[in-house]
PDB file of C-alpha atoms and ligand atoms in Angstrom:
ATOM      1  CA  MET A   1      16.477 -22.675 -19.146  1.00 72.00           C
ATOM      2  CA  MET A   2      18.737 -22.931 -16.262  1.00 90.00           C
ATOM      3  CA  THR A   3      19.204 -19.167 -15.726  1.00 95.00           C
ATOM      4  CA  VAL A   4      17.348 -15.894 -16.860  1.00 96.00           C
ATOM      5  CA  GLU A   5      18.737 -12.519 -17.656  1.00 97.00           C
ATOM      6  CA  ALA A   6      17.381  -9.011 -17.941  1.00 97.00           C
ATOM      7  CA  THR A   7      15.860  -9.388 -21.454  1.00 97.00           C
ATOM      8  CA  GLN A   8      13.783 -12.383 -20.393  1.00 96.00           C
ATOM      9  CA  LEU A   9      12.769 -10.664 -17.145  1.00 97.00           C
ATOM     10  CA  ALA A  10      11.645  -7.817 -19.157  1.00 98.00           C
ATOM     11  CA  ALA A  11       9.626 -10.164 -21.213  1.00 97.00           C
ATOM     12  CA  MET A  12       8.023 -11.700 -18.129  1.00 98.00           C
ATOM     13  CA  MET A  13       7.167  -8.153 -16.963  1.00 98.00           C
ATOM     14  CA  GLU A  14       5.406  -7.630 -20.292  1.00 98.00           C
ATOM     15  CA  ALA A  15       3.381 -10.771 -19.948  1.00 98.00           C
ATOM     16  CA  ILE A  16       2.361  -9.670 -16.344  1.00 98.00           C
ATOM     17  CA  ALA A  17       1.383  -6.144 -17.645  1.00 98.00           C
ATOM     18  CA  ARG A  18      -0.810  -7.641 -20.405  1.00 98.00           C
ATOM     19  CA  ARG A  19      -2.456  -9.987 -18.003  1.00 98.00           C
ATOM     20  CA  VAL A  20      -3.291  -7.549 -15.225  1.00 98.00           C
ATOM     21  CA  SER A  21      -4.440  -5.145 -17.803  1.00 98.00           C
ATOM     22  CA  SER A  22      -6.772  -7.655 -19.385  1.00 98.00           C
ATOM     23  CA  LYS A  23      -8.180  -8.371 -15.977  1.00 98.00           C
ATOM     24  CA  ARG A  24      -8.462  -4.624 -14.979  1.00 98.00           C
ATOM     25  CA  ALA A  25     -12.351  -4.826 -14.759  1.00 98.00           C
ATOM     26  CA  LEU A  26     -12.458  -7.905 -12.785  1.00 98.00           C
ATOM     27  CA  LEU A  27     -10.084  -6.493 -10.346  1.00 98.00           C
ATOM     28  CA  ASN A  28     -11.914  -3.175  -9.976  1.00 98.00           C
ATOM     29  CA  ARG A  29     -15.142  -5.253  -9.507  1.00 98.00           C
ATOM     30  CA  LEU A  30     -13.547  -7.328  -6.661  1.00 97.00           C
ATOM     31  CA  ASP A  31     -12.244  -4.073  -5.057  1.00 96.00           C
ATOM     32  CA  ALA A  32     -15.620  -2.500  -5.521  1.00 96.00           C
ATOM     33  CA  ALA A  33     -17.172  -5.280  -3.312  1.00 96.00           C
ATOM     34  CA  LEU A  34     -14.531  -5.068  -0.603  1.00 95.00           C
ATOM     35  CA  GLY A  35     -12.862  -1.537  -0.827  1.00 93.00           C
ATOM     36  CA  ASP A  36     -13.063   1.390  -3.081  1.00 94.00           C
ATOM     37  CA  GLY A  37     -13.006  -0.278  -6.632  1.00 96.00           C
ATOM     38  CA  ASP A  38      -9.601   1.188  -7.866  1.00 96.00           C
ATOM     39  CA  HIS A  39      -7.437  -1.861  -7.570  1.00 97.00           C
ATOM     40  CA  GLY A  40      -7.540  -2.896 -11.272  1.00 98.00           C
ATOM     41  CA  THR A  41      -6.787   0.567 -12.446  1.00 97.00           C
ATOM     42  CA  ASN A  42      -3.959   0.901  -9.949  1.00 97.00           C
ATOM     43  CA  VAL A  43      -2.340  -2.224 -10.759  1.00 98.00           C
ATOM     44  CA  SER A  44      -2.626  -1.929 -14.403  1.00 98.00           C
ATOM     45  CA  ALA A  45      -1.351   1.543 -14.562  1.00 98.00           C
ATOM     46  CA  ALA A  46       1.778   0.656 -12.446  1.00 98.00           C
ATOM     47  CA  PHE A  47       2.561  -2.338 -14.410  1.00 98.00           C
ATOM     48  CA  ALA A  48       2.365  -0.430 -17.714  1.00 98.00           C
ATOM     49  CA  ALA A  49       4.492   2.249 -16.290  1.00 98.00           C
ATOM     50  CA  ALA A  50       7.043  -0.205 -14.844  1.00 98.00           C
ATOM     51  CA  LEU A  51       7.299  -1.827 -18.422  1.00 97.00           C
ATOM     52  CA  GLU A  52       7.882   1.678 -20.028  1.00 98.00           C
ATOM     53  CA  GLU A  53      10.416   2.771 -17.597  1.00 98.00           C
ATOM     54  CA  ILE A  54      12.246  -0.616 -17.929  1.00 98.00           C
ATOM     55  CA  ALA A  55      12.309  -0.291 -21.831  1.00 97.00           C
ATOM     56  CA  ALA A  56      13.900   3.120 -21.328  1.00 97.00           C
ATOM     57  CA  LEU A  57      16.851   1.667 -19.405  1.00 98.00           C
ATOM     58  CA  ASP A  58      20.228   1.270 -21.037  1.00 96.00           C
ATOM     59  CA  GLN A  59      21.451  -2.378 -20.734  1.00 96.00           C
ATOM     60  CA  PRO A  60      19.780  -2.926 -17.353  1.00 98.00           C
ATOM     61  CA  SER A  61      20.954  -5.562 -14.924  1.00 98.00           C
ATOM     62  CA  PRO A  62      18.198  -7.671 -13.208  1.00 98.00           C
ATOM     63  CA  SER A  63      18.553  -5.571  -9.950  1.00 98.00           C
ATOM     64  CA  ASP A  64      18.030  -2.427 -12.102  1.00 98.00           C
ATOM     65  CA  LEU A  65      14.935  -3.791 -13.346  1.00 98.00           C
ATOM     66  CA  TRP A  66      13.610  -4.683  -9.849  1.00 98.00           C
ATOM     67  CA  LEU A  67      14.376  -1.321  -8.682  1.00 98.00           C
ATOM     68  CA  THR A  68      12.613   0.373 -11.631  1.00 98.00           C
ATOM     69  CA  ALA A  69       9.548  -1.739 -10.927  1.00 98.00           C
ATOM     70  CA  ALA A  70       9.623  -0.987  -7.223  1.00 98.00           C
ATOM     71  CA  LYS A  71       9.653   2.787  -8.050  1.00 98.00           C
ATOM     72  CA  ALA A  72       6.794   2.372 -10.603  1.00 98.00           C
ATOM     73  CA  MET A  73       4.717   0.339  -8.043  1.00 97.00           C
ATOM     74  CA  MET A  74       5.319   3.014  -5.480  1.00 97.00           C
ATOM     75  CA  ASN A  75       4.604   6.056  -7.665  1.00 96.00           C
ATOM     76  CA  ARG A  76       2.072   4.796 -10.022  1.00 96.00           C
ATOM     77  CA  MET A  77      -0.125   2.141  -8.060  1.00 94.00           C
ATOM     78  CA  GLY A  78      -0.860   4.336  -5.091  1.00 88.00           C
ATOM     79  CA  GLY A  79      -3.064   3.088  -2.146  1.00 88.00           C
ATOM     80  CA  ALA A  80      -2.152   0.349   0.253  1.00 92.00           C
ATOM     81  CA  SER A  81      -1.151  -1.926  -2.680  1.00 95.00           C
ATOM     82  CA  GLY A  82       1.327   0.422  -4.045  1.00 97.00           C
ATOM     83  CA  ALA A  83       3.387   0.419  -1.039  1.00 97.00           C
ATOM     84  CA  LEU A  84       3.077  -3.272  -0.750  1.00 98.00           C
ATOM     85  CA  PHE A  85       3.801  -4.292  -4.351  1.00 98.00           C
ATOM     86  CA  GLY A  86       6.648  -1.519  -4.274  1.00 98.00           C
ATOM     87  CA  THR A  87       8.086  -3.373  -1.061  1.00 98.00           C
ATOM     88  CA  LEU A  88       7.891  -6.741  -2.912  1.00 98.00           C
ATOM     89  CA  PHE A  89      10.179  -5.447  -5.611  1.00 98.00           C
ATOM     90  CA  PHE A  90      12.226  -3.178  -3.519  1.00 98.00           C
ATOM     91  CA  LYS A  91      13.289  -5.930  -0.981  1.00 98.00           C
ATOM     92  CA  GLY A  92      14.295  -8.064  -3.871  1.00 98.00           C
ATOM     93  CA  VAL A  93      16.909  -5.611  -5.324  1.00 98.00           C
ATOM     94  CA  ALA A  94      19.621  -6.488  -2.615  1.00 98.00           C
ATOM     95  CA  PRO A  95      19.712 -10.394  -3.331  1.00 98.00           C
ATOM     96  CA  LEU A  96      19.879  -9.587  -7.044  1.00 98.00           C
ATOM     97  CA  ARG A  97      22.734  -6.976  -7.067  1.00 98.00           C
ATOM     98  CA  GLY A  98      25.822  -7.673  -9.049  1.00 97.00           C
ATOM     99  CA  LYS A  99      24.165 -10.686 -11.086  1.00 98.00           C
ATOM    100  CA  ASP A 100      23.677 -10.660 -14.764  1.00 97.00           C
ATOM    101  CA  ARG A 101      22.153 -14.104 -14.947  1.00 97.00           C
ATOM    102  CA  LEU A 102      19.829 -15.396 -12.260  1.00 98.00           C
ATOM    103  CA  ASN A 103      19.423 -19.020 -11.307  1.00 97.00           C
ATOM    104  CA  LYS A 104      16.535 -20.247  -9.481  1.00 98.00           C
ATOM    105  CA  SER A 105      17.948 -19.576  -6.038  1.00 98.00           C
ATOM    106  CA  ASP A 106      18.640 -16.125  -6.825  1.00 98.00           C
ATOM    107  CA  LEU A 107      15.056 -15.505  -7.863  1.00 98.00           C
ATOM    108  CA  GLU A 108      13.919 -17.472  -4.725  1.00 98.00           C
ATOM    109  CA  ALA A 109      16.011 -15.148  -2.504  1.00 98.00           C
ATOM    110  CA  ALA A 110      14.392 -12.054  -4.242  1.00 98.00           C
ATOM    111  CA  LEU A 111      10.913 -13.416  -3.666  1.00 98.00           C
ATOM    112  CA  GLN A 112      11.520 -14.428  -0.185  1.00 98.00           C
ATOM    113  CA  ALA A 113      12.964 -10.965   0.667  1.00 98.00           C
ATOM    114  CA  GLY A 114      10.001  -9.393  -1.008  1.00 98.00           C
ATOM    115  CA  LEU A 115       7.392 -11.540   0.933  1.00 98.00           C
ATOM    116  CA  LEU A 116       9.093 -10.766   4.212  1.00 98.00           C
ATOM    117  CA  GLY A 117       9.082  -7.131   3.337  1.00 98.00           C
ATOM    118  CA  VAL A 118       5.376  -7.075   2.567  1.00 98.00           C
ATOM    119  CA  LYS A 119       4.506  -9.005   5.799  1.00 98.00           C
ATOM    120  CA  ASP A 120       6.586  -6.687   7.795  1.00 98.00           C
ATOM    121  CA  ARG A 121       5.104  -3.434   6.212  1.00 97.00           C
ATOM    122  CA  GLY A 122       1.466  -4.653   6.062  1.00 97.00           C
ATOM    123  CA  GLN A 123       1.459  -6.723   9.333  1.00 97.00           C
ATOM    124  CA  ALA A 124      -0.665  -9.277   7.522  1.00 97.00           C
ATOM    125  CA  GLU A 125      -0.384 -13.042   7.910  1.00 97.00           C
ATOM    126  CA  VAL A 126      -2.088 -15.850   5.876  1.00 98.00           C
ATOM    127  CA  GLY A 127      -5.764 -15.924   6.665  1.00 97.00           C
ATOM    128  CA  ASP A 128      -6.113 -12.155   7.064  1.00 97.00           C
ATOM    129  CA  LYS A 129      -7.685 -11.845   3.545  1.00 97.00           C
ATOM    130  CA  THR A 130      -4.904  -9.974   1.787  1.00 97.00           C
ATOM    131  CA  MET A 131      -2.340 -10.444  -1.033  1.00 98.00           C
ATOM    132  CA  VAL A 132      -0.336 -12.359   1.548  1.00 98.00           C
ATOM    133  CA  ASP A 133      -2.831 -15.356   1.249  1.00 98.00           C
ATOM    134  CA  ALA A 134      -1.542 -15.811  -2.303  1.00 99.00           C
ATOM    135  CA  LEU A 135       1.953 -14.492  -2.113  1.00 99.00           C
ATOM    136  CA  GLU A 136       3.231 -16.717   0.740  1.00 99.00           C
ATOM    137  CA  PRO A 137       2.044 -20.059  -0.612  1.00 98.00           C
ATOM    138  CA  ALA A 138       3.333 -19.084  -3.944  1.00 99.00           C
ATOM    139  CA  VAL A 139       7.016 -18.191  -2.613  1.00 98.00           C
ATOM    140  CA  ILE A 140       6.867 -21.400  -0.661  1.00 98.00           C
ATOM    141  CA  ALA A 141       5.856 -23.542  -3.565  1.00 98.00           C
ATOM    142  CA  PHE A 142       8.386 -21.977  -5.829  1.00 98.00           C
ATOM    143  CA  ALA A 143      11.189 -22.876  -3.483  1.00 98.00           C
ATOM    144  CA  SER A 144       9.939 -26.440  -3.135  1.00 98.00           C
ATOM    145  CA  ALA A 145      10.599 -27.168  -6.893  1.00 98.00           C
ATOM    146  CA  GLU A 146      13.678 -28.438  -8.522  1.00 95.00           C
ATOM    147  CA  ASP A 147      13.783 -26.116 -11.565  1.00 96.00           C
ATOM    148  CA  PHE A 148      12.090 -23.030 -12.953  1.00 97.00           C
ATOM    149  CA  ALA A 149       9.390 -24.781 -14.979  1.00 96.00           C
ATOM    150  CA  ALA A 150       8.105 -26.678 -12.076  1.00 97.00           C
ATOM    151  CA  GLY A 151       8.593 -23.695  -9.741  1.00 98.00           C
ATOM    152  CA  TRP A 152       6.388 -21.364 -11.756  1.00 98.00           C
ATOM    153  CA  GLY A 153       3.774 -24.113 -12.260  1.00 98.00           C
ATOM    154  CA  ARG A 154       3.557 -24.745  -8.570  1.00 98.00           C
ATOM    155  CA  ALA A 155       3.725 -21.074  -7.471  1.00 98.00           C
ATOM    156  CA  ALA A 156       0.835 -20.361 -10.019  1.00 98.00           C
ATOM    157  CA  ALA A 157      -1.345 -23.063  -8.726  1.00 98.00           C
ATOM    158  CA  ALA A 158      -0.643 -22.260  -5.036  1.00 99.00           C
ATOM    159  CA  ALA A 159      -1.168 -18.400  -5.552  1.00 99.00           C
ATOM    160  CA  ARG A 160      -4.636 -19.207  -7.307  1.00 98.00           C
ATOM    161  CA  ARG A 161      -5.529 -21.617  -4.556  1.00 98.00           C
ATOM    162  CA  GLY A 162      -4.609 -18.907  -2.020  1.00 98.00           C
ATOM    163  CA  ALA A 163      -6.641 -16.341  -3.906  1.00 98.00           C
ATOM    164  CA  VAL A 164      -9.667 -18.532  -4.013  1.00 98.00           C
ATOM    165  CA  SER A 165      -9.332 -19.321  -0.237  1.00 98.00           C
ATOM    166  CA  THR A 166      -9.827 -15.677   0.598  1.00 98.00           C
ATOM    167  CA  LYS A 167     -13.347 -15.937  -0.648  1.00 97.00           C
ATOM    168  CA  ALA A 168     -14.580 -17.375   2.559  1.00 95.00           C
ATOM    169  CA  LEU A 169     -12.558 -15.138   4.837  1.00 95.00           C
ATOM    170  CA  VAL A 170     -13.305 -12.051   6.940  1.00 92.00           C
ATOM    171  CA  ALA A 171     -10.558  -9.407   6.501  1.00 92.00           C
ATOM    172  CA  ARG A 172      -8.187  -8.537   9.316  1.00 93.00           C
ATOM    173  CA  GLN A 173      -6.138  -5.894   7.200  1.00 91.00           C
ATOM    174  CA  GLY A 174      -6.878  -3.381   4.535  1.00 91.00           C
ATOM    175  CA  ARG A 175     -10.077  -1.549   3.697  1.00 90.00           C
ATOM    176  CA  ALA A 176     -12.098  -4.671   3.852  1.00 92.00           C
ATOM    177  CA  LYS A 177     -11.532  -4.982   7.480  1.00 91.00           C
ATOM    178  CA  TYR A 178     -14.242  -2.474   7.929  1.00 90.00           C
ATOM    179  CA  LEU A 179     -16.949  -4.582   6.312  1.00 91.00           C
ATOM    180  CA  GLY A 180     -16.764  -7.339   9.063  1.00 89.00           C
ATOM    181  CA  GLU A 181     -18.699 -10.420   8.104  1.00 88.00           C
ATOM    182  CA  ARG A 182     -19.860  -8.731   4.938  1.00 87.00           C
ATOM    183  CA  ALA A 183     -16.316  -9.277   3.414  1.00 82.00           C
ATOM    184  CA  SER A 184     -16.950 -12.957   3.209  1.00 91.00           C
ATOM    185  CA  GLY A 185     -18.135 -14.166  -0.301  1.00 92.00           C
ATOM    186  CA  HIS A 186     -15.756 -12.097  -2.242  1.00 94.00           C
ATOM    187  CA  CYS A 187     -12.032 -12.966  -3.344  1.00 97.00           C
ATOM    188  CA  ASP A 188      -9.585 -10.495  -2.144  1.00 97.00           C
ATOM    189  CA  PRO A 189      -8.426  -8.192  -5.144  1.00 98.00           C
ATOM    190  CA  GLY A 190      -4.699  -8.141  -4.096  1.00 98.00           C
ATOM    191  CA  ALA A 191      -4.596 -11.954  -3.782  1.00 98.00           C
ATOM    192  CA  THR A 192      -6.208 -12.274  -7.197  1.00 98.00           C
ATOM    193  CA  THR A 193      -3.540  -9.944  -8.671  1.00 98.00           C
ATOM    194  CA  VAL A 194      -0.828 -12.049  -7.305  1.00 98.00           C
ATOM    195  CA  ALA A 195      -2.325 -15.280  -8.836  1.00 99.00           C
ATOM    196  CA  LEU A 196      -2.591 -13.465 -12.221  1.00 98.00           C
ATOM    197  CA  ILE A 197       1.126 -12.416 -11.909  1.00 98.00           C
ATOM    198  CA  PHE A 198       2.308 -16.076 -11.224  1.00 98.00           C
ATOM    199  CA  GLU A 199      -0.034 -17.445 -13.911  1.00 98.00           C
ATOM    200  CA  ALA A 200       1.239 -15.058 -16.491  1.00 98.00           C
ATOM    201  CA  ILE A 201       4.889 -15.925 -15.592  1.00 98.00           C
ATOM    202  CA  ASP A 202       4.100 -19.571 -15.765  1.00 98.00           C
ATOM    203  CA  ASP A 203       2.319 -19.240 -19.193  1.00 98.00           C
ATOM    204  CA  TRP A 204       5.270 -17.134 -20.505  1.00 98.00           C
ATOM    205  CA  TRP A 205       7.690 -19.613 -19.377  1.00 97.00           C
ATOM    206  CA  LYS A 206       5.849 -22.637 -21.027  1.00 95.00           C
ATOM    207  CA  GLU A 207       5.694 -20.684 -24.046  1.00 93.00           C
ATOM    208  CA  ALA A 208       9.402 -19.670 -24.261  1.00 90.00           C
ATOM    209  CA  ARG A 209      10.214 -23.281 -23.470  1.00 85.00           C
ATOM    210  CA  ASN A 210       8.205 -24.570 -26.493  1.00 84.00           C
ATOM    211  CA  LEU A 211       9.719 -22.080 -28.734  1.00 82.00           C
ATOM    212  CA  SER A 212      13.254 -23.023 -27.712  1.00 79.00           C
ATOM    213  CA  SER A 213      12.479 -26.714 -28.028  1.00 72.00           C
ATOM    214  CA  HIS A 214      11.311 -26.284 -31.587  1.00 63.00           C
ATOM    215  CA  LYS A 215      14.501 -24.628 -32.522  1.00 53.00           C
ATOM    216  CA  LEU A 216      16.487 -27.753 -31.419  1.00 46.00           C
TER     217      LEU A 216
HETATM  218  P1  ADP B 301      -6.558   0.604  -1.545  1.00 56.15           P
HETATM  219  O1  ADP B 301      -6.949  -0.413  -0.462  1.00 56.15           O
HETATM  220  O2  ADP B 301      -5.598   1.647  -0.761  1.00 56.15           O
HETATM  221  O3  ADP B 301      -7.385   1.094  -2.342  1.00 56.15           O
HETATM  222  P2  ADP B 301      -5.776  -1.206  -3.683  1.00 56.15           P
HETATM  223  O4  ADP B 301      -7.384  -1.336  -3.864  1.00 56.15           O
HETATM  224  O5  ADP B 301      -4.927  -1.028  -4.805  1.00 56.15           O
HETATM  225  O6  ADP B 301      -5.497  -0.303  -2.415  1.00 56.15           O
HETATM  226  O7  ADP B 301      -5.267  -2.694  -3.016  1.00 56.15           O
HETATM  227  C1  ADP B 301      -6.134  -3.364  -2.142  1.00 56.15           C
HETATM  228  C2  ADP B 301      -5.373  -4.748  -1.799  1.00 56.15           C
HETATM  229  O8  ADP B 301      -4.264  -4.434  -0.954  1.00 56.15           O
HETATM  230  C3  ADP B 301      -6.121  -5.688  -0.992  1.00 56.15           C
HETATM  231  O9  ADP B 301      -6.996  -6.456  -1.622  1.00 56.15           O
HETATM  232  C4  ADP B 301      -5.091  -6.321  -0.148  1.00 56.15           C
HETATM  233  O10 ADP B 301      -4.609  -7.654  -0.871  1.00 56.15           O
HETATM  234  C5  ADP B 301      -3.825  -5.516  -0.096  1.00 56.15           C
HETATM  235  N1  ADP B 301      -3.760  -5.016   1.113  1.00 56.15           N
HETATM  236  C6  ADP B 301      -4.197  -4.165   1.831  1.00 56.15           C
HETATM  237  N2  ADP B 301      -3.758  -3.824   3.100  1.00 56.15           N
HETATM  238  C7  ADP B 301      -2.913  -4.865   3.254  1.00 56.15           C
HETATM  239  C8  ADP B 301      -1.922  -5.101   4.302  1.00 56.15           C
HETATM  240  N3  ADP B 301      -2.079  -4.629   5.435  1.00 56.15           N
HETATM  241  N4  ADP B 301      -1.125  -6.261   3.996  1.00 56.15           N
HETATM  242  C9  ADP B 301      -1.233  -6.898   2.897  1.00 56.15           C
HETATM  243  N5  ADP B 301      -1.993  -6.657   1.810  1.00 56.15           N
HETATM  244  C10 ADP B 301      -2.782  -5.613   2.069  1.00 56.15           C
HETATM  245 MG1   MG B 302      -8.829  -0.003  -3.563  1.00 56.15          MG
END
């Protein structure tokens, strides 16, 4: 696949919603150790809402899809992460506007704009024990690949490595900041969500590629 259109983006969104919902308890548990225990509930409600609202759109463009997802994150996720995941999608709308088929550089632009937005809004850098620890390396890894298949694979691996790396860290942003040294020993829930998102996309992509090669 050299390009993706809205129907495929919607299917990717469905794969993400399924993945985060199946990991709701794990994400709540991680957030219970570092914050208030609601992250899994917040994230799965928001992606389920995004999916439902996207399904209700009439022939949406990719940028319509991004905007709908942004609003669902802001309205349904709540908390710090709602504003941040909302910003991640919201900043991706402009680079996608007017395009029906997205090539890899279009998605790269949307992800890069989203990452900058998240960092600007949350003021977190890599090493602060937040979602940025997974998101930044994932976006860089995606950009470093030649095509979508390699890009999603590298992004998923980089996001997972980033999420795992947060375990040893002490938090400098978010609620976990107040725990000081006690935050160390637990993976950051937001970074784990980012890893789950890229892993779900990567798995979806591999599946879609297998199906299309069987057709040939
Ligand atoms: P809340 O902390 O409001 O309960 P959630 O539990 O849904 O929100 O999300 C917590 C996650 O949000 C954290 O694990 C972290 O990844 C992310 N987060 C919190 N503050 C920031 C920030 N300033 N920058 C980036 N990410 C942040
Ligand atoms: Mg929380």
